[in-house]
Short mmCIF file of C-alpha atoms and ligand atoms in Angstrom, two decimals:
data_model
loop_
_atom_site.label_atom_id
_atom_site.label_comp_id
_atom_site.label_asym_id
_atom_site.label_seq_id
_atom_site.Cartn_x
_atom_site.Cartn_y
_atom_site.Cartn_z
CA UNK M 25 0.00 0.00 0.00
CA UNK M 26 1.31 3.41 -0.99
CA UNK M 27 1.91 5.82 1.83
CA UNK M 28 0.24 9.20 2.17
CA UNK M 29 2.75 11.68 3.53
CA UNK M 30 0.32 13.58 5.70
CA UNK M 31 -0.25 14.20 9.38
CA UNK M 32 -3.79 14.03 10.70
CA UNK M 33 -5.73 14.60 13.91
CA UNK M 34 -8.78 12.40 14.48
CA UNK M 35 -11.57 13.88 16.62
CA UNK M 36 -14.11 11.35 17.84
CA UNK M 37 -11.53 8.59 17.43
CA UNK M 38 -13.53 5.89 19.26
CA UNK M 39 -16.64 6.28 17.08
CA UNK M 40 -17.31 4.41 13.86
CA UNK M 41 -15.79 6.97 11.45
CA UNK M 42 -12.95 7.68 13.91
CA UNK M 43 -11.97 4.01 14.07
CA UNK M 44 -12.16 3.78 10.29
CA UNK M 45 -9.98 6.89 9.98
CA UNK M 46 -7.32 5.23 12.12
CA UNK M 47 -7.65 2.12 9.97
CA UNK M 48 -6.95 4.27 6.88
CA UNK M 49 -4.03 5.91 8.71
CA UNK M 50 -2.55 2.49 9.45
CA UNK M 51 -2.99 1.25 5.87
CA UNK M 52 -1.36 4.31 4.31
CA UNK M 53 1.21 4.97 7.01
CA UNK M 54 -0.32 8.37 7.77
CA UNK M 55 1.06 10.04 10.88
CA UNK M 56 -1.59 10.59 13.57
CA UNK M 57 -0.54 13.59 15.66
CA UNK M 58 -3.48 13.71 18.03
CA UNK M 59 -6.83 12.13 18.83
CA UNK M 60 -9.86 13.07 20.88
CA UNK M 61 -12.86 11.24 22.28
CA UNK M 62 -15.68 11.76 24.69
CA UNK M 63 -15.04 9.39 27.60
CA UNK M 64 -13.79 5.98 26.43
CA UNK M 65 -10.29 6.40 27.89
CA UNK M 66 -9.42 2.68 27.68
CA UNK M 67 -9.80 2.65 23.89
CA UNK M 68 -8.07 6.03 23.59
CA UNK M 69 -5.10 4.70 25.54
CA UNK M 70 -4.76 1.78 23.10
CA UNK M 71 -5.03 4.10 20.10
CA UNK M 72 -2.59 6.64 21.57
CA UNK M 73 0.08 3.99 22.17
CA UNK M 74 -0.44 2.25 18.84
CA UNK M 75 -0.18 5.44 16.76
CA UNK M 76 2.39 7.11 19.03
CA UNK M 77 0.36 10.31 19.08
CA UNK M 78 1.71 13.52 20.58
CA UNK M 79 -1.52 14.59 22.23
CA UNK M 80 -4.97 13.37 23.25
CA UNK M 81 -8.06 15.24 24.40
CA UNK M 82 -11.01 13.88 26.37
CA UNK M 83 -14.26 15.85 26.41
CA UNK M 84 -15.09 14.29 29.78
CA UNK M 85 -12.93 15.70 32.58
CA UNK M 86 -12.80 12.60 34.76
CA UNK M 87 -11.88 10.48 31.72
CA UNK M 88 -9.03 12.92 31.04
CA UNK M 89 -7.80 12.48 34.63
CA UNK M 90 -7.90 8.66 34.29
CA UNK M 91 -6.02 8.84 31.02
CA UNK M 92 -3.36 11.08 32.49
CA UNK M 93 -2.57 8.41 35.08
CA UNK M 94 -2.58 5.61 32.52
CA UNK M 95 -0.28 7.48 30.12
CA UNK M 96 2.06 8.76 32.84
CA UNK M 97 4.95 6.70 31.38
CA UNK M 98 4.72 8.64 28.07
CA UNK M 99 5.18 12.30 27.16
CA UNK M 100 1.79 12.47 25.47
CA UNK M 101 0.08 15.76 26.28
CA UNK M 102 -3.44 15.39 27.70
CA UNK M 103 -6.13 17.99 27.11
CA UNK M 104 -9.51 18.06 28.81
CA UNK M 105 -13.06 19.32 27.99
CA UNK M 106 -14.39 20.75 24.72
CA UNK M 107 -12.21 23.83 24.99
CA UNK M 108 -9.23 21.48 25.48
CA UNK M 109 -10.06 19.78 22.17
CA UNK M 110 -10.06 23.19 20.46
CA UNK M 111 -6.81 24.17 22.19
CA UNK M 112 -5.18 20.91 21.07
CA UNK M 113 -6.08 21.61 17.43
CA UNK M 114 -4.49 25.05 17.69
CA UNK M 115 -1.32 23.89 19.43
CA UNK M 116 -0.56 20.61 17.63
CA UNK M 117 0.64 20.38 14.05
CA UNK M 118 -1.42 18.51 11.44
CA UNK M 119 -2.25 18.85 7.74
CA UNK M 120 -5.83 17.67 8.18
CA UNK M 121 -8.28 17.39 11.06
CA UNK M 122 -10.81 14.57 10.62
CA UNK M 123 -13.80 15.74 12.66
CA UNK M 124 -15.99 12.71 13.39
CA UNK M 125 -17.50 13.96 16.64
CA UNK M 126 -21.24 13.27 16.95
CA UNK M 127 -23.77 16.09 17.13
CA UNK M 128 -23.59 19.81 17.89
CA UNK M 129 -20.52 19.09 20.06
CA UNK M 130 -18.54 18.99 16.80
CA UNK M 131 -19.18 22.64 15.94
CA UNK M 132 -16.58 24.34 18.18
CA UNK M 133 -13.81 21.93 17.02
CA UNK M 134 -14.85 22.61 13.39
CA UNK M 135 -14.42 26.34 13.95
CA UNK M 136 -11.12 25.77 15.81
CA UNK M 137 -9.86 23.71 12.85
CA UNK M 138 -10.76 26.48 10.42
CA UNK M 139 -9.03 29.03 12.64
CA UNK M 140 -5.90 26.85 12.73
CA UNK M 141 -5.77 27.05 8.92
CA UNK M 142 -5.44 23.32 8.22
CA UNK M 143 -7.72 21.20 6.05
CA UNK M 144 -10.98 20.01 7.56
CA UNK M 145 -12.16 16.50 6.64
CA UNK M 146 -15.71 16.86 7.90
CA UNK M 147 -17.72 13.87 9.07
CA UNK M 148 -19.57 15.96 11.67
CA UNK M 149 -22.41 17.12 9.40
CA UNK M 150 -24.08 18.81 12.37
CA UNK M 151 -21.45 21.60 12.15
CA UNK M 152 -23.03 22.60 8.85
CA UNK M 153 -26.61 21.89 9.92
CA UNK M 154 -26.28 24.06 13.02
CA UNK M 155 -24.12 26.92 11.70
CA UNK M 156 -23.52 26.33 7.98
CA UNK M 157 -23.38 30.00 6.98
CA UNK M 158 -20.87 30.83 9.71
CA UNK M 159 -18.69 27.74 9.06
CA UNK M 160 -18.55 28.29 5.29
CA UNK M 161 -17.88 32.02 5.44
CA UNK M 162 -15.13 31.56 8.02
CA UNK M 163 -13.55 28.79 5.91
CA UNK M 164 -13.61 31.09 2.88
CA UNK M 165 -12.11 33.94 4.86
CA UNK M 166 -9.29 31.70 6.19
CA UNK M 167 -8.85 29.94 2.84
CA UNK M 168 -9.45 26.55 4.46
CA UNK M 169 -10.53 23.55 2.40
CA UNK M 170 -13.47 21.53 3.70
CA UNK M 171 -13.50 17.99 2.32
CA UNK M 172 -16.70 16.06 3.08
CA UNK M 173 -16.43 12.71 4.84
CA UNK M 174 -20.00 11.68 4.14
CA UNK M 175 -20.38 9.20 1.31
CA UNK M 176 -22.99 11.26 -0.57
CA UNK M 177 -21.12 14.54 -0.30
CA UNK M 178 -17.80 12.96 -1.17
CA UNK M 179 -19.55 11.60 -4.27
CA UNK M 180 -21.05 15.00 -5.14
CA UNK M 181 -17.66 16.67 -4.60
CA UNK M 182 -16.15 14.22 -7.10
CA UNK M 183 -19.04 14.57 -9.60
CA UNK M 184 -18.67 18.37 -9.48
CA UNK M 185 -15.29 17.99 -11.18
CA UNK M 186 -17.24 17.48 -14.44
CA UNK M 187 -18.58 21.02 -14.83
CA UNK M 188 -18.67 24.49 -13.30
CA UNK M 189 -21.19 25.80 -10.79
CA UNK M 190 -23.29 27.61 -13.43
CA UNK M 191 -23.69 24.34 -15.31
CA UNK M 192 -25.26 22.42 -12.41
CA UNK M 193 -28.95 21.67 -12.89
CA UNK M 194 -29.47 19.64 -9.75
CA UNK M 195 -27.89 17.41 -7.19
CA UNK M 196 -29.32 13.90 -6.91
CA UNK M 197 -28.67 12.92 -3.31
CA UNK M 198 -29.04 9.18 -2.87
CA UNK M 199 -30.58 7.56 0.21
CA UNK M 200 -30.71 3.88 1.10
CA UNK M 201 -34.18 4.57 2.50
CA UNK M 202 -33.25 2.97 5.83
CA UNK M 203 -34.74 -0.23 7.27
CA UNK M 204 -38.36 1.01 7.11
CA UNK M 205 -38.63 2.12 3.48
CA UNK M 206 -42.21 1.60 2.20
CA UNK M 207 -43.56 1.35 5.76
CA UNK M 208 -46.84 3.11 6.50
CA UNK M 209 -47.30 5.48 9.45
CA UNK M 210 -49.20 2.69 11.22
CA UNK M 211 -46.32 0.24 10.76
CA UNK M 212 -43.86 2.78 12.17
CA UNK M 213 -45.78 2.63 15.48
CA UNK M 214 -44.60 -0.92 16.22
CA UNK M 215 -40.85 -0.45 15.84
CA UNK M 216 -38.39 -1.39 18.58
CA UNK M 217 -34.74 -0.40 19.10
CA UNK M 218 -33.23 -3.48 17.48
CA UNK M 219 -35.37 -3.00 14.31
CA UNK M 220 -34.19 0.61 14.05
CA UNK M 221 -30.53 -0.27 14.61
CA UNK M 222 -30.47 -2.77 11.72
CA UNK M 223 -29.39 -0.69 8.73
CA UNK M 224 -29.62 -2.53 5.40
CA UNK M 225 -26.36 -1.41 3.74
CA UNK M 226 -24.11 0.71 5.99
CA UNK M 227 -22.45 -0.21 9.28
CA UNK M 228 -22.55 2.94 11.43
CA UNK M 229 -22.84 4.26 14.98
CA UNK M 230 -26.19 4.11 16.84
CA UNK M 231 -27.14 7.80 16.52
CA UNK M 232 -26.70 8.02 12.74
CA UNK M 233 -28.37 4.63 12.25
CA UNK M 234 -31.52 5.94 13.96
CA UNK M 235 -31.26 9.19 11.96
CA UNK M 236 -31.14 7.03 8.81
CA UNK M 237 -34.23 5.10 9.89
CA UNK M 238 -36.26 8.32 10.37
CA UNK M 239 -34.70 9.94 7.23
CA UNK M 240 -33.50 12.77 9.53
CA UNK M 241 -29.99 11.94 8.34
CA UNK M 242 -31.05 12.56 4.74
CA UNK M 243 -32.65 15.84 5.77
CA UNK M 244 -29.38 16.87 7.45
CA UNK M 245 -27.52 15.86 4.31
CA UNK M 246 -29.70 18.15 2.18
CA UNK M 247 -28.78 21.04 4.51
CA UNK M 248 -25.13 19.95 4.45
CA UNK M 249 -25.13 19.96 0.63
CA UNK M 250 -26.75 23.42 0.46
CA UNK M 251 -23.85 24.86 2.46
CA UNK M 252 -20.99 22.80 1.02
CA UNK M 253 -21.91 23.26 -2.63
CA UNK M 254 -23.93 26.49 -2.65
CA UNK M 255 -26.90 24.82 -4.38
CA UNK M 256 -30.37 25.76 -3.04
CA UNK M 257 -32.45 22.98 -1.44
CA UNK M 258 -35.09 23.09 -4.21
CA UNK M 259 -32.39 21.88 -6.61
CA UNK M 260 -31.43 18.96 -4.39
CA UNK M 261 -33.51 15.86 -5.11
CA UNK M 262 -33.38 12.92 -2.71
CA UNK M 263 -33.37 9.63 -4.62
CA UNK M 264 -33.96 6.37 -2.78
CA UNK M 265 -31.38 3.91 -4.07
CA UNK M 266 -31.64 0.76 -1.96
CA UNK M 267 -28.38 -0.82 -3.09
CA UNK M 268 -26.06 2.00 -1.89
CA UNK M 269 -23.74 1.53 -4.88
CA UNK M 270 -24.21 4.98 -6.45
CA UNK M 271 -23.31 7.41 -3.67
CA UNK M 272 -24.90 10.47 -5.34
CA UNK M 273 -25.08 12.20 -8.70
CA UNK M 274 -24.92 15.63 -10.28
CA UNK M 275 -27.16 16.49 -13.22
CA UNK M 276 -25.88 19.22 -15.52
CA UNK M 277 -27.83 21.65 -17.73
CA UNK M 278 -27.22 19.45 -20.78
CA UNK M 279 -29.11 16.64 -18.93
CA UNK M 280 -25.93 14.65 -18.47
CA UNK M 281 -25.83 12.90 -15.11
CA UNK M 282 -22.47 12.09 -13.49
CA UNK M 283 -22.48 9.45 -10.75
CA UNK M 284 -19.86 8.10 -8.36
CA UNK M 285 -20.00 4.39 -7.53
CA UNK M 286 -18.15 2.03 -5.20
CA UNK M 287 -18.86 -0.61 -2.60
CA UNK M 288 -20.34 1.16 0.45
CA UNK M 289 -17.31 1.77 2.67
CA UNK M 290 -16.53 5.02 4.50
CA UNK M 291 -12.80 4.42 4.30
CA UNK M 292 -12.90 5.54 0.65
CA UNK M 293 -14.32 8.96 1.65
CA UNK M 294 -11.71 9.28 4.40
CA UNK M 295 -8.73 8.44 2.19
CA UNK M 296 -10.05 10.72 -0.58
CA UNK M 297 -10.44 13.63 1.87
CA UNK M 298 -6.92 13.18 3.24
CA UNK M 299 -5.12 12.47 -0.06
CA UNK M 300 -7.05 15.03 -2.20
CA UNK M 301 -6.24 16.31 -4.85
CA UNK M 302 -4.51 13.00 -5.48
CA UNK M 303 -5.98 9.52 -5.72
CA UNK M 304 -4.11 6.68 -4.10
CA UNK M 305 -4.53 2.91 -4.28
CA UNK M 306 -7.60 1.56 -2.52
CA UNK M 307 -8.20 0.76 1.12
CA UNK M 308 -11.50 -0.86 0.10
CA UNK M 309 -12.49 -3.76 -2.12
CA UNK M 310 -13.28 -3.46 -5.82
CA UNK M 311 -16.88 -3.06 -7.01
CA UNK M 312 -17.82 -6.17 -8.97
CA UNK M 313 -20.33 -4.88 -11.54
CA UNK M 314 -21.14 -8.40 -12.70
CA UNK M 315 -22.20 -9.39 -9.20
CA UNK M 316 -24.84 -6.62 -9.02
CA UNK M 317 -28.41 -7.74 -9.63
CA UNK M 318 -29.57 -4.25 -10.56
CA UNK M 319 -29.68 -0.62 -9.50
CA UNK M 320 -33.06 0.83 -8.50
CA UNK M 321 -34.28 4.40 -7.94
CA UNK M 322 -37.43 5.54 -6.16
CA UNK M 323 -38.94 8.70 -4.71
CA UNK M 324 -38.86 9.17 -0.94
CA UNK M 325 -42.13 9.51 1.00
CA UNK M 326 -41.89 12.78 3.00
CA UNK M 327 -45.51 12.40 4.21
CA UNK M 328 -44.59 9.31 6.22
CA UNK M 329 -41.00 10.32 6.97
CA UNK M 330 -41.88 13.84 8.07
CA UNK M 331 -38.38 14.77 9.25
CA UNK M 332 -37.19 14.92 5.65
CA UNK M 333 -39.92 17.43 4.78
CA UNK M 334 -39.19 19.30 8.03
CA UNK M 335 -35.50 19.62 7.08
CA UNK M 336 -36.40 21.14 3.68
CA UNK M 337 -38.67 23.58 5.50
CA UNK M 338 -35.97 24.50 8.04
CA UNK M 339 -33.27 25.21 5.44
CA UNK M 340 -35.74 27.23 3.32
CA UNK M 341 -36.58 29.42 6.33
CA UNK M 342 -32.93 29.39 7.46
CA UNK M 343 -31.35 31.19 10.41
CA UNK M 344 -31.20 29.08 13.57
CA UNK M 345 -34.10 26.82 12.56
CA UNK M 346 -31.83 23.97 11.32
CA UNK M 347 -30.02 24.20 14.69
CA UNK M 348 -33.36 23.81 16.48
CA UNK M 349 -34.12 20.78 14.30
CA UNK M 350 -30.75 19.22 15.16
CA UNK M 351 -30.92 19.90 18.91
CA UNK M 352 -34.46 18.54 19.24
CA UNK M 353 -33.48 15.47 17.25
CA UNK M 354 -30.40 14.84 19.45
CA UNK M 355 -32.60 14.82 22.55
CA UNK M 356 -35.32 12.63 21.00
CA UNK M 357 -32.88 10.05 19.59
CA UNK M 358 -31.03 9.79 22.87
CA UNK M 359 -34.38 9.19 24.64
CA UNK M 360 -35.25 6.53 22.09
CA UNK M 361 -31.87 4.80 22.52
CA UNK M 362 -32.48 4.81 26.29
CA UNK M 363 -35.71 2.92 25.63
CA UNK M 364 -37.85 5.81 26.88
CA UNK M 365 -39.51 6.96 23.67
CA UNK M 366 -41.41 5.23 20.86
CA UNK M 367 -39.80 5.39 17.44
CA UNK M 368 -42.63 7.27 15.73
CA UNK M 369 -42.64 9.88 18.51
CA UNK M 370 -39.12 11.03 17.51
CA UNK M 371 -40.48 12.69 14.35
CA UNK M 372 -43.60 14.06 16.01
CA UNK M 373 -41.79 15.66 18.92
CA UNK M 374 -39.00 17.12 16.77
CA UNK M 375 -41.43 18.68 14.26
CA UNK M 376 -43.49 20.07 17.15
CA UNK M 377 -40.36 21.72 18.63
CA UNK M 378 -39.51 23.28 15.26
CA UNK M 379 -43.08 24.68 15.03
CA UNK M 380 -42.91 26.19 18.51
CA UNK M 381 -39.52 27.83 17.85
CA UNK M 382 -40.22 28.97 14.27
CA UNK M 383 -39.03 32.52 15.05
CA UNK M 384 -35.49 31.06 15.22
CA UNK M 385 -35.34 31.58 11.45
CA UNK M 386 -34.55 35.26 12.10
CA UNK M 387 -31.40 34.51 14.11
CA UNK M 388 -28.03 34.45 12.30
CA UNK M 389 -25.34 35.06 14.94
CA UNK M 390 -23.37 32.17 16.45
CA UNK M 391 -24.33 33.16 19.99
CA UNK M 392 -28.01 33.41 19.05
CA UNK M 393 -27.89 30.05 17.26
CA UNK M 394 -26.36 28.38 20.32
CA UNK M 395 -29.06 29.96 22.50
CA UNK M 396 -31.71 28.44 20.24
CA UNK M 397 -29.89 25.09 20.44
CA UNK M 398 -30.34 25.19 24.23
CA UNK M 399 -33.92 26.44 24.00
CA UNK M 400 -34.79 23.61 21.62
CA UNK M 401 -33.43 21.05 24.10
CA UNK M 402 -35.55 22.53 26.90
CA UNK M 403 -38.63 22.75 24.69
CA UNK M 404 -38.52 19.14 23.51
CA UNK M 405 -37.75 18.14 27.09
CA UNK M 406 -41.07 19.74 28.11
CA UNK M 407 -42.89 18.03 25.22
CA UNK M 408 -41.46 14.66 26.25
CA UNK M 409 -41.79 15.46 29.96
CA UNK M 410 -38.14 14.68 30.67
MG1 LIG D 25 -24.26 9.97 4.33
#
């Protein structure tokens, strides 16, 4: 395997994308300068020793204290709390930060990465959902490249090499449809945790697997694409493609459609984001076209999967409304994963929160957006009687 002469930091290193990023680093002999995680200090210790990192950050303070004791025989620098993660990015040297933190917690490290001037390989789509305008304008101002680590957006990024921005007719954002595609509203009422955690094509963490089952993830990806590629939501069409072989497409004004295909494996997006503008030999297996039984395309059903429609509404109205959508969804999904909320209630409660806080669309400052994030958490808490 060819090496990639780059140094990376991996934020959220114990999550699914984080682990896969370290797998890519190992395969291509990429230097890992630093890692961060929430509280799994045992796994972080293993990773830190294996990759001989210079620094680690733990969002959880007591986990940071534990880790300090366990790594006392090394000269690895330990940072603690969210501000410690941001400080680590500023102080350590890396070419690329892979941000695979889950949820709104990824926003401050995204901004810290941009401020540090190094490339951002962004798996934390919530950074763009919550504060897309602010993230993109700051990246432009600092001349920082944002490379998407989301299979659909990596595909779109690659397809956009075929024409200029004026020649784009629409983006065709593919969706696997999740485990409950074609279910009726009634059927959604009988879903348990294990049903929702069984994704048909992608192996992912629990939060994003639930977001895929409700189509919230696809809604977030529409918002993510609006910000990353500067294409309005009405020109982004979600296409249900059950096989997850085409990872998205771009249709140009001459009606030519460019698609990117591969076996579904996040490691391709990660290696592309780190090695860009170059391509290097593959960390993933080859796509065997002759083994495919067919590729199918269908329209999504936003009337049943209301969070997709809600996401289109939130990005159209703009301001802090997408942040409200994200915050409410974080609370509802965490309640569902704790076994304290029915699956179908996730969508209902999130949409209700967005309705109540609709005036958030007028708010555009970072401080105001973060206030709405907190207000959304309180509001859905009241709705769910937490
Ligand atoms: Mg995706």
